[in-house]
PDB file of N, CA and C in Angstrom:
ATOM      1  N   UNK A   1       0.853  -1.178   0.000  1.00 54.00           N
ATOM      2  CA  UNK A   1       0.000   0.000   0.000  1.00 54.00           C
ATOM      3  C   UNK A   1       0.896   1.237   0.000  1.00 54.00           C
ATOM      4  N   UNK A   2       0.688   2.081  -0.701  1.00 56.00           N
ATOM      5  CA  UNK A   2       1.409   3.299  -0.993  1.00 56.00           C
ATOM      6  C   UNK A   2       1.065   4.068   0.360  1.00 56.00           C
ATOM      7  N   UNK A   3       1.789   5.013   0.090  1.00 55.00           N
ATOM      8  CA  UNK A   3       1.758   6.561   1.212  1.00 55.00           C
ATOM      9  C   UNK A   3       0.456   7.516   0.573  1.00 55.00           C
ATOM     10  N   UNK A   4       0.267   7.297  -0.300  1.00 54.00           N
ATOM     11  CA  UNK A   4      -1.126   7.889  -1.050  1.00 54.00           C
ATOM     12  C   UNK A   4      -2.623   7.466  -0.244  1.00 54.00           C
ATOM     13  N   UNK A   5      -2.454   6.120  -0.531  1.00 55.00           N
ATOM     14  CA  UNK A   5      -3.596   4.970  -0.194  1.00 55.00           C
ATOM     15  C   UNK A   5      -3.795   5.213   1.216  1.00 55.00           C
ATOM     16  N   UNK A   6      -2.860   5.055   2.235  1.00 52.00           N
ATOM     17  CA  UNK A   6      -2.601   4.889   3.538  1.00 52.00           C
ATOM     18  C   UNK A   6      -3.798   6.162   3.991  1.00 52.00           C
ATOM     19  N   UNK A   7      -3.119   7.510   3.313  1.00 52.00           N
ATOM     20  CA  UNK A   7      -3.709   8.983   3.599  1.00 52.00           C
ATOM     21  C   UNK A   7      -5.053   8.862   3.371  1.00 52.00           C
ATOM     22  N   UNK A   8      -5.201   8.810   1.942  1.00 68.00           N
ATOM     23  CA  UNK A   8      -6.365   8.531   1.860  1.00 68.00           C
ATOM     24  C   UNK A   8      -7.617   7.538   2.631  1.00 68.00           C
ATOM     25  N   UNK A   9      -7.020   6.298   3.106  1.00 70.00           N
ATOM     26  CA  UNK A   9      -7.948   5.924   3.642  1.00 70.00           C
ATOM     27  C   UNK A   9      -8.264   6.535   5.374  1.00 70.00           C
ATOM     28  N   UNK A  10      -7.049   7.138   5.588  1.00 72.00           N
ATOM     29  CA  UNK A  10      -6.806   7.223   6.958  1.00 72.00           C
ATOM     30  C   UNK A  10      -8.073   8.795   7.058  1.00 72.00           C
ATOM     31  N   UNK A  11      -8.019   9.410   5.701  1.00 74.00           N
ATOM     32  CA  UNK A  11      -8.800  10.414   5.697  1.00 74.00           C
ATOM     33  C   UNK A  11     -10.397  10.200   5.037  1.00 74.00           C
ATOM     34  N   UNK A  12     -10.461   8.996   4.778  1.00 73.00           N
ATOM     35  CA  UNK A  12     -12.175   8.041   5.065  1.00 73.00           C
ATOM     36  C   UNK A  12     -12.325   7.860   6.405  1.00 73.00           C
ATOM     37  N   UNK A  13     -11.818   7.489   7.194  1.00 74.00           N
ATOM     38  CA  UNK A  13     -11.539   6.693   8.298  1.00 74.00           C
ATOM     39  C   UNK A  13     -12.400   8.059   8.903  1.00 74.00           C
ATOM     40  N   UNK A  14     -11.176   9.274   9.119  1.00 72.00           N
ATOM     41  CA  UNK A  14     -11.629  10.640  10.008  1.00 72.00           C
ATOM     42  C   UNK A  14     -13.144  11.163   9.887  1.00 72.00           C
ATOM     43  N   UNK A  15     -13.287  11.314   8.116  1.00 72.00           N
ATOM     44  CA  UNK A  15     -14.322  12.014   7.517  1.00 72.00           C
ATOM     45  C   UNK A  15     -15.563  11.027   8.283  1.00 72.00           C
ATOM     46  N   UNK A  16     -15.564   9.647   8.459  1.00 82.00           N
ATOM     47  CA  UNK A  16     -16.399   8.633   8.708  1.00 82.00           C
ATOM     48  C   UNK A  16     -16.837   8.788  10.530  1.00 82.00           C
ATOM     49  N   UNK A  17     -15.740   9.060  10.873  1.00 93.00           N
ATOM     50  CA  UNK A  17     -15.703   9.214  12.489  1.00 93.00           C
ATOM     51  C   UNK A  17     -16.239  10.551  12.587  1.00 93.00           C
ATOM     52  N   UNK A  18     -16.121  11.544  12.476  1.00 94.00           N
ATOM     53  CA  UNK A  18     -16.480  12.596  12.039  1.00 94.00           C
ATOM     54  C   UNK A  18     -18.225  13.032  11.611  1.00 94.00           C
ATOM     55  N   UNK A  19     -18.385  11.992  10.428  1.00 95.00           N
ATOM     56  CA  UNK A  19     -19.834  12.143  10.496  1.00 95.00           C
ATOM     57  C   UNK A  19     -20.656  11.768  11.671  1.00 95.00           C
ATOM     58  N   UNK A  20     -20.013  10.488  12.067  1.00 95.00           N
ATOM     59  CA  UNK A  20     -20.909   9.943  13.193  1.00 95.00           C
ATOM     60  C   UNK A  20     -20.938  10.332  14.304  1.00 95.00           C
ATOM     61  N   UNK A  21     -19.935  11.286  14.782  1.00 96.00           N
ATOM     62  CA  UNK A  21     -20.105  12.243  15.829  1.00 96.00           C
ATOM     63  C   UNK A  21     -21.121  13.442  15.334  1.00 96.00           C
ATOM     64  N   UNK A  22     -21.132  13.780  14.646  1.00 97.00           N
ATOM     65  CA  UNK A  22     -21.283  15.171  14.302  1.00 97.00           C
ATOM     66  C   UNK A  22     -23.239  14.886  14.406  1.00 97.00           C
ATOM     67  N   UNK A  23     -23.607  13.657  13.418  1.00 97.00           N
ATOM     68  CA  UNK A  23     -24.965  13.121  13.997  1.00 97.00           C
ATOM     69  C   UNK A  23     -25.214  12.954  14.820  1.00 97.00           C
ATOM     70  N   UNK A  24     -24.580  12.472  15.667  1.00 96.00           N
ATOM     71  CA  UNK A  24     -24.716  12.352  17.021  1.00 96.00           C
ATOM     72  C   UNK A  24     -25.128  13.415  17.863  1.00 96.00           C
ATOM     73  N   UNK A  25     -24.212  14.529  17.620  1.00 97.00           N
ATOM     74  CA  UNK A  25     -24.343  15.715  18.222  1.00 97.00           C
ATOM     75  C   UNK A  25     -25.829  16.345  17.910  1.00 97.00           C
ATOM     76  N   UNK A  26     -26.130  16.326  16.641  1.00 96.00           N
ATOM     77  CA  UNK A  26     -26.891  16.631  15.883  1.00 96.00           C
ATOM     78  C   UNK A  26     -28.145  16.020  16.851  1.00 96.00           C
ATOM     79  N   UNK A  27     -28.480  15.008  16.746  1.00 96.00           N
ATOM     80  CA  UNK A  27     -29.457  14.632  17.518  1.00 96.00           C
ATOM     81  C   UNK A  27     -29.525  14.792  19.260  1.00 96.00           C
ATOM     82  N   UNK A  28     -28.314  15.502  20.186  1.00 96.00           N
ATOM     83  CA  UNK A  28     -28.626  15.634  21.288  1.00 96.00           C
ATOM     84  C   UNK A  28     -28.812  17.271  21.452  1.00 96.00           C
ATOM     85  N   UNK A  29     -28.247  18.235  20.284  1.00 96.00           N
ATOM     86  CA  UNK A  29     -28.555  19.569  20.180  1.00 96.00           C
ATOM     87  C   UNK A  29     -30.304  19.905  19.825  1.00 96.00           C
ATOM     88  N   UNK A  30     -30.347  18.917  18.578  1.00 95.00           N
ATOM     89  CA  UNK A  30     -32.072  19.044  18.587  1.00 95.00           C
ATOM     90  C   UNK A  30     -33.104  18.228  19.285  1.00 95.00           C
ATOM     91  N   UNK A  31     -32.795  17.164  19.846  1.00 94.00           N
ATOM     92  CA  UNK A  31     -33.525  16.385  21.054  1.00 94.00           C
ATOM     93  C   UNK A  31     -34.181  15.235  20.004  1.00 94.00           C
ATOM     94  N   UNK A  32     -33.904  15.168  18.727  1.00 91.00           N
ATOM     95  CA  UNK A  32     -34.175  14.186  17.973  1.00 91.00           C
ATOM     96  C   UNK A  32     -33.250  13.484  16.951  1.00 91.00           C
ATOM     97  N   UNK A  33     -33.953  11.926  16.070  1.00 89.00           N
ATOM     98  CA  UNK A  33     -32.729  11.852  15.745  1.00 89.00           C
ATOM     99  C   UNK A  33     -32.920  12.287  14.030  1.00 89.00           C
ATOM    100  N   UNK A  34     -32.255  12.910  13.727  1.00 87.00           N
ATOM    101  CA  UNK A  34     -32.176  14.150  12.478  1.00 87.00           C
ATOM    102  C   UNK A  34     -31.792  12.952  11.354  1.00 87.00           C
ATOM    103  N   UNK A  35     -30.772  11.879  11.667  1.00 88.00           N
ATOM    104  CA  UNK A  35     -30.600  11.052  10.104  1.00 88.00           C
ATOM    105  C   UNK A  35     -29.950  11.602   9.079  1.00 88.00           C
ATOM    106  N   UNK A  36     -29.019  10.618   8.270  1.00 92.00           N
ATOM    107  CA  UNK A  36     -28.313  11.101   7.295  1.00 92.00           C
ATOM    108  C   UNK A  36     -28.637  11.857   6.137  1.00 92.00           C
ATOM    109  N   UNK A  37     -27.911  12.621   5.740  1.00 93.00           N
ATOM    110  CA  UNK A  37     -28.732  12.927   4.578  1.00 93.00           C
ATOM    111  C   UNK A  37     -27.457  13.442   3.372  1.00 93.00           C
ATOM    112  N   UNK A  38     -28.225  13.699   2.314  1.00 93.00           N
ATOM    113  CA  UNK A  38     -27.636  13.953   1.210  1.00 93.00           C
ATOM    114  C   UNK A  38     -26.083  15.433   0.768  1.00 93.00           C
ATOM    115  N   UNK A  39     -25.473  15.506   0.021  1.00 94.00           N
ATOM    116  CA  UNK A  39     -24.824  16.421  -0.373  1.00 94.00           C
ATOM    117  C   UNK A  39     -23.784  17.399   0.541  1.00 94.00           C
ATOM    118  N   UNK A  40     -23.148  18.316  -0.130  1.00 95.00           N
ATOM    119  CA  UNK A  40     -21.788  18.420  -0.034  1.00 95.00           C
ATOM    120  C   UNK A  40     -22.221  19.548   1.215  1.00 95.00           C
ATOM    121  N   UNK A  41     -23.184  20.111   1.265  1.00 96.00           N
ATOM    122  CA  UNK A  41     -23.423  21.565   2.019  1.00 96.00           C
ATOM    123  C   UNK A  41     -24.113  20.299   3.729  1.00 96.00           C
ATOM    124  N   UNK A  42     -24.762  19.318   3.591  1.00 96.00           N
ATOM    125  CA  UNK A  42     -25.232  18.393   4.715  1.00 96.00           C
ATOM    126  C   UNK A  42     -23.927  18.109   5.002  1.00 96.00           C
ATOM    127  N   UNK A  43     -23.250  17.502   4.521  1.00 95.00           N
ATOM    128  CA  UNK A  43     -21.324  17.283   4.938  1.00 95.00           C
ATOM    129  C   UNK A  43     -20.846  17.553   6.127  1.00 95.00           C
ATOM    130  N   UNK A  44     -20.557  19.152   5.130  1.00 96.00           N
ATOM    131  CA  UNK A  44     -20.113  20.268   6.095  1.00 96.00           C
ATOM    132  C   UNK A  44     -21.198  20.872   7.329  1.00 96.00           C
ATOM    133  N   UNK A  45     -22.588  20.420   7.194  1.00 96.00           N
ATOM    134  CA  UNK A  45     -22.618  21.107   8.345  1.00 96.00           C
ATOM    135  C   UNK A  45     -22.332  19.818   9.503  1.00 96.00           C
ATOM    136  N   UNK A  46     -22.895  18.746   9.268  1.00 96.00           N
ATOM    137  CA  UNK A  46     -22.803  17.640   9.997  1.00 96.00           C
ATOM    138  C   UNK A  46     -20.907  17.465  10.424  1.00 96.00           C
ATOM    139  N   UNK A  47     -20.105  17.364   9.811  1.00 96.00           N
ATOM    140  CA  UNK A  47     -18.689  16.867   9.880  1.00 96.00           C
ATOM    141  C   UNK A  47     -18.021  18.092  10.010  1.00 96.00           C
ATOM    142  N   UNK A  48     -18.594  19.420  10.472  1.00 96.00           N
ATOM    143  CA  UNK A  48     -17.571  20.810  10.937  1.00 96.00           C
ATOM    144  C   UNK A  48     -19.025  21.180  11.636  1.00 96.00           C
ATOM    145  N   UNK A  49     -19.550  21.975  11.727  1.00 97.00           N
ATOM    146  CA  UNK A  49     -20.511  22.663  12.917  1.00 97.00           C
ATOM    147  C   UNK A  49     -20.744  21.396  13.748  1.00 97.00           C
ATOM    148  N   UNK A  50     -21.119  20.389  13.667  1.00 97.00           N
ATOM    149  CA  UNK A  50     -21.328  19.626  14.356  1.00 97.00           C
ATOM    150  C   UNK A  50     -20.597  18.744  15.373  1.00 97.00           C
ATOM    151  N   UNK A  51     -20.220  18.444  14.679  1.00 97.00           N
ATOM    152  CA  UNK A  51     -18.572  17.084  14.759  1.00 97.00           C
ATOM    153  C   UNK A  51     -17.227  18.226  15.565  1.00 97.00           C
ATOM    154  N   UNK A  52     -17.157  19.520  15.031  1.00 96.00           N
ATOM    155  CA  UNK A  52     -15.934  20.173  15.392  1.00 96.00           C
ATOM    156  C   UNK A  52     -16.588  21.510  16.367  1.00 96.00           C
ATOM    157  N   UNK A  53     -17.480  22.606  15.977  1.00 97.00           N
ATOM    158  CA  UNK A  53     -17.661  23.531  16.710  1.00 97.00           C
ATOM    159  C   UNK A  53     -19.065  23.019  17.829  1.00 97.00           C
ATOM    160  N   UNK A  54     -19.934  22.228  17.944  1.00 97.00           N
ATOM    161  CA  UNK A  54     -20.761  22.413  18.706  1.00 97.00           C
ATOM    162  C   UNK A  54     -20.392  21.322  20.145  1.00 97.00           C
ATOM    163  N   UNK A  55     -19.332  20.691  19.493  1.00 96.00           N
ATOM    164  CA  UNK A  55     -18.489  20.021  20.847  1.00 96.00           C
ATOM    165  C   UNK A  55     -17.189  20.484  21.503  1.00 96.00           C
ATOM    166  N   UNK A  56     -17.111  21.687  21.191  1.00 97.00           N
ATOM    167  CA  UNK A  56     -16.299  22.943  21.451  1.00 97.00           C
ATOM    168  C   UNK A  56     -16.395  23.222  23.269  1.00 97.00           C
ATOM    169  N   UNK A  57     -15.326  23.026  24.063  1.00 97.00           N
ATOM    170  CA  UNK A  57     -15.493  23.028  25.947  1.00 97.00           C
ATOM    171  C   UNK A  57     -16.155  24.398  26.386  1.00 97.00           C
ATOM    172  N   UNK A  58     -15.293  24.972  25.403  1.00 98.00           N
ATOM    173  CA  UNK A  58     -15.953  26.712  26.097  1.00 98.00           C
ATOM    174  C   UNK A  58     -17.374  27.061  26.234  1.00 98.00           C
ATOM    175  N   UNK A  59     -18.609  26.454  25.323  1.00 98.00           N
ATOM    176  CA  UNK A  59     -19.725  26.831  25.779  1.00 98.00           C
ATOM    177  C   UNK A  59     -20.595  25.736  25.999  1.00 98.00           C
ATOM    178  N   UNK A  60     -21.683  25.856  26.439  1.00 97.00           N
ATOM    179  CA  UNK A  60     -22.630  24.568  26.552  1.00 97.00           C
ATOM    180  C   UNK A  60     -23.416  25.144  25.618  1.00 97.00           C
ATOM    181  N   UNK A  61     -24.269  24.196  25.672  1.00 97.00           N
ATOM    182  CA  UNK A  61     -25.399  23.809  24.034  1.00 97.00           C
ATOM    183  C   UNK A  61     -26.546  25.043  25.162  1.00 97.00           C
ATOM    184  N   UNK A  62     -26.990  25.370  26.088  1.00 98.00           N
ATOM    185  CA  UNK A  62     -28.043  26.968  25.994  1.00 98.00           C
ATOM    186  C   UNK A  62     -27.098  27.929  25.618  1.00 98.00           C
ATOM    187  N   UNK A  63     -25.659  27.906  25.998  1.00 98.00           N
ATOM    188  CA  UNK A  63     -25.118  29.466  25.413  1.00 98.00           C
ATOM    189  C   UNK A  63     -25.365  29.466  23.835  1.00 98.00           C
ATOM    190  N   UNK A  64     -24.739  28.541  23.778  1.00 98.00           N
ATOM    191  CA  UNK A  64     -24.507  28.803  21.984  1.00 98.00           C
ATOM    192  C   UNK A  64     -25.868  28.657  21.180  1.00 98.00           C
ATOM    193  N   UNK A  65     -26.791  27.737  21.979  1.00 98.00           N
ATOM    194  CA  UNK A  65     -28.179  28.209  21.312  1.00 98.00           C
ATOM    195  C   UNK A  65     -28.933  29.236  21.342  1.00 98.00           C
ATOM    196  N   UNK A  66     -28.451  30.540  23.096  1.00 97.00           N
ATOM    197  CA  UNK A  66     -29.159  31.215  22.979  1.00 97.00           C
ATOM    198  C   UNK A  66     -28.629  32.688  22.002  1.00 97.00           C
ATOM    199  N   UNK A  67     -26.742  32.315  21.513  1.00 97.00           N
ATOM    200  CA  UNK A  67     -25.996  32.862  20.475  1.00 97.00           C
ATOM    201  C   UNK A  67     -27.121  33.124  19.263  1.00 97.00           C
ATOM    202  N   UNK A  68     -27.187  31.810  18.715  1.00 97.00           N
ATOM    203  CA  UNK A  68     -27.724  31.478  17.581  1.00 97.00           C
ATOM    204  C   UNK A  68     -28.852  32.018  17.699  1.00 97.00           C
ATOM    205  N   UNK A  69     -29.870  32.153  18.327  1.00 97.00           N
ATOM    206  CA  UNK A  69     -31.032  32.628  18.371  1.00 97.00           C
ATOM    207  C   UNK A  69     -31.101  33.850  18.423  1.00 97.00           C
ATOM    208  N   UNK A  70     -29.955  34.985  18.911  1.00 96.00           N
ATOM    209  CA  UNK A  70     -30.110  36.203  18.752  1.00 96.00           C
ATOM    210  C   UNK A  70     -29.234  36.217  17.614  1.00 96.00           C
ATOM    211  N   UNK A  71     -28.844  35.415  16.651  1.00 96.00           N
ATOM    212  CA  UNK A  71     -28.275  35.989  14.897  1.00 96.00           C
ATOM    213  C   UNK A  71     -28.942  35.442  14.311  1.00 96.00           C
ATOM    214  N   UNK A  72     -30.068  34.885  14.538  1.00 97.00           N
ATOM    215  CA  UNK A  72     -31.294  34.635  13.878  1.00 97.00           C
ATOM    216  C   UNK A  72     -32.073  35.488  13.733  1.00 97.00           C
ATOM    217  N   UNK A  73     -32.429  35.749  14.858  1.00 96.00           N
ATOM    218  CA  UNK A  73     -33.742  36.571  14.910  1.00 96.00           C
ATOM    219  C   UNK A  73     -32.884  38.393  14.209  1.00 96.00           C
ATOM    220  N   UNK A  74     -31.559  38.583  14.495  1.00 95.00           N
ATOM    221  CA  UNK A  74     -30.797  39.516  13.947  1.00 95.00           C
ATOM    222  C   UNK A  74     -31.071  39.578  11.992  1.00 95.00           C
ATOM    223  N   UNK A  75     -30.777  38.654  12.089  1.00 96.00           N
ATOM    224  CA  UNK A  75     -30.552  38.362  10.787  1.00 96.00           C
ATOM    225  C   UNK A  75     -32.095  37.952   9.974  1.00 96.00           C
ATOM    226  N   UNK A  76     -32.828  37.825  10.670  1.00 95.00           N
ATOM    227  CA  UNK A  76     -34.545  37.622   9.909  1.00 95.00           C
ATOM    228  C   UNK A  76     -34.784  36.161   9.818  1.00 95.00           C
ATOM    229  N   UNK A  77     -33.701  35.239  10.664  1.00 97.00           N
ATOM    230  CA  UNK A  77     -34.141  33.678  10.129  1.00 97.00           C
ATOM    231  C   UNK A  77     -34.864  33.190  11.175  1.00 97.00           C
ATOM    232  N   UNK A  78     -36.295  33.994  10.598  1.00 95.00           N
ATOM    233  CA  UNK A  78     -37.641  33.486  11.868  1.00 95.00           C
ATOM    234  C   UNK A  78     -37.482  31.932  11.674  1.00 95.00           C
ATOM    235  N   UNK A  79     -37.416  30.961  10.607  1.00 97.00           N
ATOM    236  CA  UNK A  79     -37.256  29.502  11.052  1.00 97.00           C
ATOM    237  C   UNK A  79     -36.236  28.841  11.699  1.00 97.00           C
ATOM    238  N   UNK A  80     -34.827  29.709  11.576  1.00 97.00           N
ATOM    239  CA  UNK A  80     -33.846  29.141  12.470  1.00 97.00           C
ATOM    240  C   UNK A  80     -34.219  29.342  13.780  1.00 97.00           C
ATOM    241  N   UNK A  81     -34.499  30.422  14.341  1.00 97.00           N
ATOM    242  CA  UNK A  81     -34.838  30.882  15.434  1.00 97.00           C
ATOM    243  C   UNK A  81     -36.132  30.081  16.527  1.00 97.00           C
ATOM    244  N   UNK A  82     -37.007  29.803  15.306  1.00 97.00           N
ATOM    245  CA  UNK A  82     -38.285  28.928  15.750  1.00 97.00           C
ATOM    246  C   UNK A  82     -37.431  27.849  16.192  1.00 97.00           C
ATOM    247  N   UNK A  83     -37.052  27.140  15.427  1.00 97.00           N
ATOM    248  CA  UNK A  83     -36.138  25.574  15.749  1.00 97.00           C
ATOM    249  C   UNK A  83     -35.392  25.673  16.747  1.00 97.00           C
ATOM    250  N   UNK A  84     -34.690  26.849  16.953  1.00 97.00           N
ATOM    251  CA  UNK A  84     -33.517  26.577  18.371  1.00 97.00           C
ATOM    252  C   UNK A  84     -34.561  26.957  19.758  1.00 97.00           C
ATOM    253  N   UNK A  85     -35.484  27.623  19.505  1.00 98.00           N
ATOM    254  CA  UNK A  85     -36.631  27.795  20.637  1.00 98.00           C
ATOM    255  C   UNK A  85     -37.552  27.007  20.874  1.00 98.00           C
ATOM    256  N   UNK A  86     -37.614  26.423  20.039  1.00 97.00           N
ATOM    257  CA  UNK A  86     -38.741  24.942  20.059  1.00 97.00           C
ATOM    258  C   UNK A  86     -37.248  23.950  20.862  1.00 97.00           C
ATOM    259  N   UNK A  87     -36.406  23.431  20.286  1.00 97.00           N
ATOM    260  CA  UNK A  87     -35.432  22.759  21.008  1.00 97.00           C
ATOM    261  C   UNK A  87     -35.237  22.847  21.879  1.00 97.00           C
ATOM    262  N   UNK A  88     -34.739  24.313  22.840  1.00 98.00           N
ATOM    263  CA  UNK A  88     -34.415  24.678  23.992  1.00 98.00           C
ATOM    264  C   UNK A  88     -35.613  24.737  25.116  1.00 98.00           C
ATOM    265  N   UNK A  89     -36.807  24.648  24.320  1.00 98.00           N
ATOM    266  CA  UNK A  89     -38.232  24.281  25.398  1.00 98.00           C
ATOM    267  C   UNK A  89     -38.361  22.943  25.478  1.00 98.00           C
ATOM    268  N   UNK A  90     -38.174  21.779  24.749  1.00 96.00           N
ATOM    269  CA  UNK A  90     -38.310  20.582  24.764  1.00 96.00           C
ATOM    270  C   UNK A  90     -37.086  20.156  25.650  1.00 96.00           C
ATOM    271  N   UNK A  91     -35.943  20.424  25.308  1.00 97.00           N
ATOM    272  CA  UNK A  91     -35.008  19.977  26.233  1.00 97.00           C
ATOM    273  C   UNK A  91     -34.901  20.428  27.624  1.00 97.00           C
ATOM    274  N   UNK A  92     -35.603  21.467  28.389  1.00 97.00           N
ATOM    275  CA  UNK A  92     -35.362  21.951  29.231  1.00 97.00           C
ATOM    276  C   UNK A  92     -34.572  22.863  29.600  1.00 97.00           C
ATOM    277  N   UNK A  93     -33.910  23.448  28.334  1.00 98.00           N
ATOM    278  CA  UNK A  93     -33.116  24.758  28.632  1.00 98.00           C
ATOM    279  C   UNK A  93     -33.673  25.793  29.054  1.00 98.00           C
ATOM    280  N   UNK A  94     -35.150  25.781  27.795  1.00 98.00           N
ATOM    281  CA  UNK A  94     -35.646  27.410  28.666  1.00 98.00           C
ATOM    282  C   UNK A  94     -36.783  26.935  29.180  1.00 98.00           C
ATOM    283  N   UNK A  95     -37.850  27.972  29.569  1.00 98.00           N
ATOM    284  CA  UNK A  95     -39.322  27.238  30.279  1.00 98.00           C
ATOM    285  C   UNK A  95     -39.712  28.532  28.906  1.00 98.00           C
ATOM    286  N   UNK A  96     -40.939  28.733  29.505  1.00 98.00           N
ATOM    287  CA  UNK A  96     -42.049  29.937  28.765  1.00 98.00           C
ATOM    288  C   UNK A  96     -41.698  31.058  29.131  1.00 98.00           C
ATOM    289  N   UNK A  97     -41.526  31.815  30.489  1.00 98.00           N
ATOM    290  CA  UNK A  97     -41.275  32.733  30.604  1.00 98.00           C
ATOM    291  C   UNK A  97     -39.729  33.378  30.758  1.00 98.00           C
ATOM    292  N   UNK A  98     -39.033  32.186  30.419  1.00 98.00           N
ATOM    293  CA  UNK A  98     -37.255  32.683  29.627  1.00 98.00           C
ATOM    294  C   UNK A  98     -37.640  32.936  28.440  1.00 98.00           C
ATOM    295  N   UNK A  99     -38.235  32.555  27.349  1.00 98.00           N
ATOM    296  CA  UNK A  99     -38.726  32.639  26.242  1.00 98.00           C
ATOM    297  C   UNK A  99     -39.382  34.039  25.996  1.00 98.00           C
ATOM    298  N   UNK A 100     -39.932  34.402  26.683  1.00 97.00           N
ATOM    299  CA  UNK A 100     -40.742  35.573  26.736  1.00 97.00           C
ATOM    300  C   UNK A 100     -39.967  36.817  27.032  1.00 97.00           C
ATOM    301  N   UNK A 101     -38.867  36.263  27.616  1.00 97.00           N
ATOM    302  CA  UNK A 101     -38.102  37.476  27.579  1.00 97.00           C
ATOM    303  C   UNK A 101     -37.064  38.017  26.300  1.00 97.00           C
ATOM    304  N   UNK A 102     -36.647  36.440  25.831  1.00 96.00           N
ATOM    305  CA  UNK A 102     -35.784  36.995  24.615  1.00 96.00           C
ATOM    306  C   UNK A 102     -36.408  37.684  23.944  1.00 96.00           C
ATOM    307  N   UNK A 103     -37.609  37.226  23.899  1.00 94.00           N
ATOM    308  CA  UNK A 103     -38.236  38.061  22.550  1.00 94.00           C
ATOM    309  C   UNK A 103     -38.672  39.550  23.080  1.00 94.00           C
ATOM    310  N   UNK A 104     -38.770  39.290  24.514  1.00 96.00           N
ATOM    311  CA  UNK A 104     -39.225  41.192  24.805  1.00 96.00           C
ATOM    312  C   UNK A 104     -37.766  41.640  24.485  1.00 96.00           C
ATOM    313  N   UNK A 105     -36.849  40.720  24.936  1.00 95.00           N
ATOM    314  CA  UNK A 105     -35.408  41.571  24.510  1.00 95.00           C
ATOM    315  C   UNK A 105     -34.673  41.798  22.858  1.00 95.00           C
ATOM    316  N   UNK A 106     -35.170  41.103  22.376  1.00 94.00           N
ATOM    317  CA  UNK A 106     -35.151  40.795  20.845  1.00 94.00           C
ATOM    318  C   UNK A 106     -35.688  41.895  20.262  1.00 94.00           C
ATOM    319  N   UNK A 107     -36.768  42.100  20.445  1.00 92.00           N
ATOM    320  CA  UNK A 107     -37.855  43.034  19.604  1.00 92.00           C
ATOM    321  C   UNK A 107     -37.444  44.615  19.994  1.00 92.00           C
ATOM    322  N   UNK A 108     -36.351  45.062  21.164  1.00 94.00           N
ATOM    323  CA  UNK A 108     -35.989  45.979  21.321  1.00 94.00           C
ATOM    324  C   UNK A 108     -34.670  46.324  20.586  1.00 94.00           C
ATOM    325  N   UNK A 109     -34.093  45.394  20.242  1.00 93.00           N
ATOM    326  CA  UNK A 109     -32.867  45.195  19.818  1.00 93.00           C
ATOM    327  C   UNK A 109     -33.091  45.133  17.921  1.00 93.00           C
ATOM    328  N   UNK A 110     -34.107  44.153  17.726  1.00 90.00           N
ATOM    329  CA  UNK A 110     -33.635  43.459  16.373  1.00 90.00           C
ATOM    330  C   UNK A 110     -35.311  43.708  15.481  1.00 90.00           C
ATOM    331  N   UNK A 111     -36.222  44.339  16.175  1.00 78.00           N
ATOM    332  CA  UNK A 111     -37.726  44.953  15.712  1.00 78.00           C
ATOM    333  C   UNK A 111     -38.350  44.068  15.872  1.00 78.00           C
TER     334      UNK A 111
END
């Protein structure tokens, strides 16, 4: 086996370990299990946001969801925003009236 072959498989091997964390993650960030799916842009989010930044020590899964939810709602992505607030009520991050506040705090901030 060449020094080519070796790399290459050794970099199936990662990409493979990699996905299956990254699903993994995937399903304990959204409280379900999300399943493989197709193409080069599912990849990357599964095998880098997933697999590499959302198992990151520095924050736990409410900081960085409640991150995401104010560059959502910043940014106009009322469905991203729905999804990480629907998540964070099912999992027990927020209740109703944490909820009630982002958005009183949101709507001062982001309209």
């Amino acid at each position: 086996m060449s020094g080519d072959e070796r790399t290459s498989n050794g970099d199936r091997e990662a990409a493979t370990d990699r996905r299956a964390i990254g699903l993994a993650r995937m399903a304990e960030v959204y409280g379900w299990d999300v399943g493989d799916g197709p193409g080069d842009f599912f990849s990357m989010t599964v095998e880098h946001l997933f697999a590499e930044v959302w198992t990151r020590p520095q924050m736990d899964d409410r900081e960085r969801r409640l991150l995401l939810i104010g560059m959502a709602i910043g940014g106009g992505l009322d469905d991203v925003a729905e999804l990480q607030i629907d998540a964070g009520l099912r999992l027990g991050q927020f209740d109703d009236d944490f909820v009630r506040e982002i958005v009183i705090m949101a709507t001062h901030y982001a309209g």
